[in-house]
PDB file of C-alpha atoms and ligand atoms in Angstrom:
ATOM      1  CA  MET A   1      59.339  29.088  -3.749  1.00 79.00           C
ATOM      2  CA  ASN A   2      62.940  29.644  -3.827  1.00 89.00           C
ATOM      3  CA  VAL A   3      65.324  29.165  -0.967  1.00 92.00           C
ATOM      4  CA  ARG A   4      66.287  32.938  -1.484  1.00 87.00           C
ATOM      5  CA  ASN A   5      62.943  34.252  -0.620  1.00 91.00           C
ATOM      6  CA  PHE A   6      61.587  31.586   1.692  1.00 94.00           C
ATOM      7  CA  LEU A   7      62.020  33.434   4.619  1.00 97.00           C
ATOM      8  CA  THR A   8      62.413  37.365   4.706  1.00 97.00           C
ATOM      9  CA  LYS A   9      65.202  38.798   6.923  1.00 97.00           C
ATOM     10  CA  GLU A  10      63.399  39.416   9.888  1.00 98.00           C
ATOM     11  CA  GLU A  11      61.732  35.745   9.692  1.00 98.00           C
ATOM     12  CA  GLU A  12      65.453  34.628   9.445  1.00 98.00           C
ATOM     13  CA  GLN A  13      65.913  36.334  12.733  1.00 98.00           C
ATOM     14  CA  LYS A  14      63.155  34.828  14.205  1.00 98.00           C
ATOM     15  CA  VAL A  15      64.250  31.005  13.409  1.00 98.00           C
ATOM     16  CA  VAL A  16      67.919  32.212  14.576  1.00 98.00           C
ATOM     17  CA  ARG A  17      66.479  33.352  18.066  1.00 98.00           C
ATOM     18  CA  SER A  18      64.445  29.948  18.079  1.00 98.00           C
ATOM     19  CA  VAL A  19      67.685  27.968  18.064  1.00 98.00           C
ATOM     20  CA  LYS A  20      69.251  30.194  20.808  1.00 98.00           C
ATOM     21  CA  GLU A  21      66.196  29.904  22.904  1.00 98.00           C
ATOM     22  CA  ALA A  22      66.087  26.208  22.246  1.00 98.00           C
ATOM     23  CA  GLU A  23      69.775  25.817  22.909  1.00 98.00           C
ATOM     24  CA  LEU A  24      69.129  27.460  26.273  1.00 97.00           C
ATOM     25  CA  ASN A  25      67.488  24.233  27.312  1.00 95.00           C
ATOM     26  CA  THR A  26      69.712  21.398  26.226  1.00 97.00           C
ATOM     27  CA  THR A  27      73.580  20.838  25.698  1.00 96.00           C
ATOM     28  CA  GLY A  28      72.249  19.918  21.924  1.00 97.00           C
ATOM     29  CA  GLU A  29      73.698  21.973  19.472  1.00 98.00           C
ATOM     30  CA  ILE A  30      71.159  22.907  16.727  1.00 98.00           C
ATOM     31  CA  ARG A  31      71.437  23.880  13.061  1.00 98.00           C
ATOM     32  CA  VAL A  32      68.963  24.689  10.209  1.00 98.00           C
ATOM     33  CA  HIS A  33      70.270  24.388   6.734  1.00 98.00           C
ATOM     34  CA  LEU A  34      68.009  25.538   3.544  1.00 97.00           C
ATOM     35  CA  GLU A  35      68.329  24.821   0.029  1.00 96.00           C
ATOM     36  CA  ASN A  36      66.057  24.335  -2.821  1.00 96.00           C
ATOM     37  CA  HIS A  37      66.437  20.822  -4.207  1.00 95.00           C
ATOM     38  CA  CYS A  38      67.565  17.256  -2.748  1.00 95.00           C
ATOM     39  CA  ALA A  39      67.660  15.063  -5.610  1.00 92.00           C
ATOM     40  CA  ASP A  40      69.113  12.249  -3.180  1.00 94.00           C
ATOM     41  CA  ASN A  41      67.531  10.285  -0.365  1.00 97.00           C
ATOM     42  CA  THR A  42      66.728  12.873   2.139  1.00 97.00           C
ATOM     43  CA  LEU A  43      68.063  11.605   5.455  1.00 96.00           C
ATOM     44  CA  LYS A  44      71.212  10.306   3.583  1.00 97.00           C
ATOM     45  CA  HIS A  45      71.429  13.918   2.015  1.00 97.00           C
ATOM     46  CA  ALA A  46      71.212  15.489   5.202  1.00 98.00           C
ATOM     47  CA  GLY A  47      73.751  13.325   6.849  1.00 98.00           C
ATOM     48  CA  MET A  48      76.290  14.346   4.249  1.00 97.00           C
ATOM     49  CA  VAL A  49      75.287  18.177   4.677  1.00 97.00           C
ATOM     50  CA  PHE A  50      75.821  17.456   8.781  1.00 98.00           C
ATOM     51  CA  HIS A  51      79.339  16.463   8.238  1.00 98.00           C
ATOM     52  CA  GLU A  52      80.176  18.961   5.680  1.00 97.00           C
ATOM     53  CA  MET A  53      79.115  21.653   8.211  1.00 97.00           C
ATOM     54  CA  GLY A  54      81.436  19.755  10.777  1.00 97.00           C
ATOM     55  CA  MET A  55      78.601  19.127  13.019  1.00 98.00           C
ATOM     56  CA  HIS A  56      80.052  15.670  13.932  1.00 97.00           C
ATOM     57  CA  GLU A  57      82.692  17.692  15.865  1.00 97.00           C
ATOM     58  CA  THR A  58      80.837  18.761  19.088  1.00 96.00           C
ATOM     59  CA  GLU A  59      82.371  17.606  22.277  1.00 94.00           C
ATOM     60  CA  GLU A  60      79.495  15.103  23.362  1.00 94.00           C
ATOM     61  CA  ASN A  61      78.392  14.547  19.849  1.00 96.00           C
ATOM     62  CA  THR A  62      75.020  16.325  20.344  1.00 96.00           C
ATOM     63  CA  GLY A  63      74.802  18.189  17.137  1.00 98.00           C
ATOM     64  CA  VAL A  64      71.307  18.207  15.481  1.00 98.00           C
ATOM     65  CA  LEU A  65      70.624  19.323  11.872  1.00 98.00           C
ATOM     66  CA  LEU A  66      66.988  20.492  10.743  1.00 98.00           C
ATOM     67  CA  TYR A  67      67.381  20.122   7.123  1.00 98.00           C
ATOM     68  CA  VAL A  68      64.921  21.341   4.370  1.00 97.00           C
ATOM     69  CA  ALA A  69      64.947  21.399   0.811  1.00 96.00           C
ATOM     70  CA  VAL A  70      62.246  24.122   0.324  1.00 94.00           C
ATOM     71  CA  LYS A  71      61.358  23.473  -3.427  1.00 92.00           C
ATOM     72  CA  ASP A  72      61.010  19.730  -3.102  1.00 92.00           C
ATOM     73  CA  HIS A  73      59.582  19.866   0.436  1.00 90.00           C
ATOM     74  CA  LYS A  74      61.657  17.656   1.850  1.00 96.00           C
ATOM     75  CA  ILE A  75      62.625  17.689   5.471  1.00 97.00           C
ATOM     76  CA  ALA A  76      64.860  15.680   7.574  1.00 98.00           C
ATOM     77  CA  ILE A  77      66.521  15.824  11.054  1.00 97.00           C
ATOM     78  CA  VAL A  78      69.796  14.384  11.708  1.00 97.00           C
ATOM     79  CA  GLY A  79      71.171  13.771  15.179  1.00 97.00           C
ATOM     80  CA  ASP A  80      74.681  13.187  15.998  1.00 97.00           C
ATOM     81  CA  LYS A  81      75.800   9.503  17.529  1.00 95.00           C
ATOM     82  CA  GLY A  82      75.592  10.734  21.142  1.00 95.00           C
ATOM     83  CA  ILE A  83      72.134  11.623  20.465  1.00 95.00           C
ATOM     84  CA  ASN A  84      71.173   8.309  18.485  1.00 92.00           C
ATOM     85  CA  ALA A  85      72.600   6.186  21.084  1.00 93.00           C
ATOM     86  CA  LYS A  86      70.231   7.563  23.785  1.00 92.00           C
ATOM     87  CA  VAL A  87      66.808   8.502  21.957  1.00 93.00           C
ATOM     88  CA  PRO A  88      64.450   5.985  20.764  1.00 90.00           C
ATOM     89  CA  GLU A  89      64.012   5.229  17.198  1.00 87.00           C
ATOM     90  CA  HIS A  90      61.799   7.615  15.333  1.00 93.00           C
ATOM     91  CA  PHE A  91      62.586  10.208  17.860  1.00 95.00           C
ATOM     92  CA  TRP A  92      61.930  12.951  15.415  1.00 96.00           C
ATOM     93  CA  GLU A  93      58.922  11.729  13.406  1.00 96.00           C
ATOM     94  CA  ASN A  94      56.406  13.953  15.301  1.00 96.00           C
ATOM     95  CA  ILE A  95      58.314  17.035  14.588  1.00 97.00           C
ATOM     96  CA  ILE A  96      58.927  16.056  10.739  1.00 97.00           C
ATOM     97  CA  GLU A  97      55.344  15.449  10.516  1.00 97.00           C
ATOM     98  CA  GLN A  98      54.165  18.375  12.027  1.00 97.00           C
ATOM     99  CA  LEU A  99      56.684  20.688  10.094  1.00 97.00           C
ATOM    100  CA  GLY A 100      55.352  18.833   6.926  1.00 96.00           C
ATOM    101  CA  ASN A 101      51.782  20.042   7.996  1.00 97.00           C
ATOM    102  CA  ASP A 102      52.656  23.311   8.653  1.00 97.00           C
ATOM    103  CA  PHE A 103      54.698  23.830   5.278  1.00 95.00           C
ATOM    104  CA  LYS A 104      51.829  22.563   3.542  1.00 95.00           C
ATOM    105  CA  ALA A 105      49.783  25.627   5.464  1.00 96.00           C
ATOM    106  CA  GLU A 106      52.309  27.936   4.191  1.00 94.00           C
ATOM    107  CA  LYS A 107      53.590  28.587   7.517  1.00 96.00           C
ATOM    108  CA  TYR A 108      57.277  28.546   6.937  1.00 96.00           C
ATOM    109  CA  CYS A 109      58.862  30.867   9.653  1.00 98.00           C
ATOM    110  CA  ASP A 110      56.412  29.723  12.527  1.00 98.00           C
ATOM    111  CA  GLY A 111      56.641  25.967  11.488  1.00 98.00           C
ATOM    112  CA  LEU A 112      60.412  26.206  11.611  1.00 98.00           C
ATOM    113  CA  CYS A 113      60.477  28.221  15.015  1.00 98.00           C
ATOM    114  CA  THR A 114      57.771  25.516  16.285  1.00 98.00           C
ATOM    115  CA  ALA A 115      60.102  22.497  15.275  1.00 98.00           C
ATOM    116  CA  LEU A 116      63.070  24.015  16.685  1.00 98.00           C
ATOM    117  CA  GLU A 117      61.201  24.706  19.890  1.00 98.00           C
ATOM    118  CA  THR A 118      60.177  21.020  19.794  1.00 97.00           C
ATOM    119  CA  ILE A 119      63.654  19.633  19.191  1.00 97.00           C
ATOM    120  CA  GLY A 120      64.792  21.847  22.105  1.00 97.00           C
ATOM    121  CA  SER A 121      62.349  20.240  24.641  1.00 96.00           C
ATOM    122  CA  GLN A 122      62.624  16.747  23.375  1.00 95.00           C
ATOM    123  CA  LEU A 123      66.521  17.086  23.475  1.00 96.00           C
ATOM    124  CA  ALA A 124      66.385  18.497  26.907  1.00 96.00           C
ATOM    125  CA  ASP A 125      64.682  15.491  28.165  1.00 94.00           C
ATOM    126  CA  HIS A 126      67.727  13.500  27.332  1.00 95.00           C
ATOM    127  CA  PHE A 127      70.652  16.059  27.276  1.00 96.00           C
ATOM    128  CA  PRO A 128      69.441  18.940  29.736  1.00 96.00           C
ATOM    129  CA  PHE A 129      71.418  22.211  29.648  1.00 96.00           C
ATOM    130  CA  LYS A 130      74.467  22.176  31.875  1.00 95.00           C
ATOM    131  CA  GLU A 131      76.211  25.038  33.678  1.00 94.00           C
ATOM    132  CA  GLY A 132      79.117  26.141  31.687  1.00 94.00           C
ATOM    133  CA  ASP A 133      77.749  24.869  28.410  1.00 95.00           C
ATOM    134  CA  ILE A 134      79.202  26.764  25.352  1.00 96.00           C
ATOM    135  CA  ASP A 135      77.604  27.874  21.997  1.00 97.00           C
ATOM    136  CA  GLU A 136      79.742  25.066  19.737  1.00 97.00           C
ATOM    137  CA  LEU A 137      78.016  25.653  16.586  1.00 98.00           C
ATOM    138  CA  PRO A 138      76.693  28.951  15.222  1.00 97.00           C
ATOM    139  CA  ASN A 139      73.095  29.583  15.232  1.00 98.00           C
ATOM    140  CA  GLU A 140      72.840  31.372  12.029  1.00 98.00           C
ATOM    141  CA  ILE A 141      70.531  29.411   9.194  1.00 97.00           C
ATOM    142  CA  SER A 142      72.892  27.810   6.697  1.00 97.00           C
ATOM    143  CA  PHE A 143      71.946  28.131   2.870  1.00 96.00           C
ATOM    144  CA  GLY A 144      72.714  25.733   0.355  1.00 93.00           C
ATOM    145  CA  ASP A 145      72.264  25.876  -3.312  1.00 78.00           C
ATOM    146  CA  ASP A 146      69.667  28.289  -4.807  1.00 74.00           C
ATOM    147  CA  GLU A 147      69.550  27.242  -8.208  1.00 71.00           C
TER     148      GLU A 147
HETATM  149 CA1  LIG B 201      75.532  24.486  23.492  1.00 96.76          CA
HETATM  150 CA1  LIG B 202      74.400  26.865  18.716  1.00 96.76          CA
END
């Protein structure tokens, strides 16, 4: 397994579509970042990636990063401070668990799409879509190291 062939081009487009669809329900801005390895604490590292990607610069601090180190099977979800202030602790836990199970079953694309759908619907409870909302962050997948 390598981040370069983790998803086919077609599957990548499916994931991008899932991001777009999830964002139709919420003002949250979701991004997916895939890389091979994460040597550090997963959540801490994902938090760093979140900042490197400029995801902390949304208007209402509603950025959400779904981070996956594909070779290390590490998953993290990072929400910006606008989100953390509103949602309960362990808000993302069910999604991480589900995605971990899907990856074990080698359902990579479907797992990601399901996770994105759930992120969208859970966000919609706290940050429903508002008229005039704009797409603040790209919906494309971001790729990290492929070593
Ligand atoms: Ca938006
Ligand atoms: Ca977006």
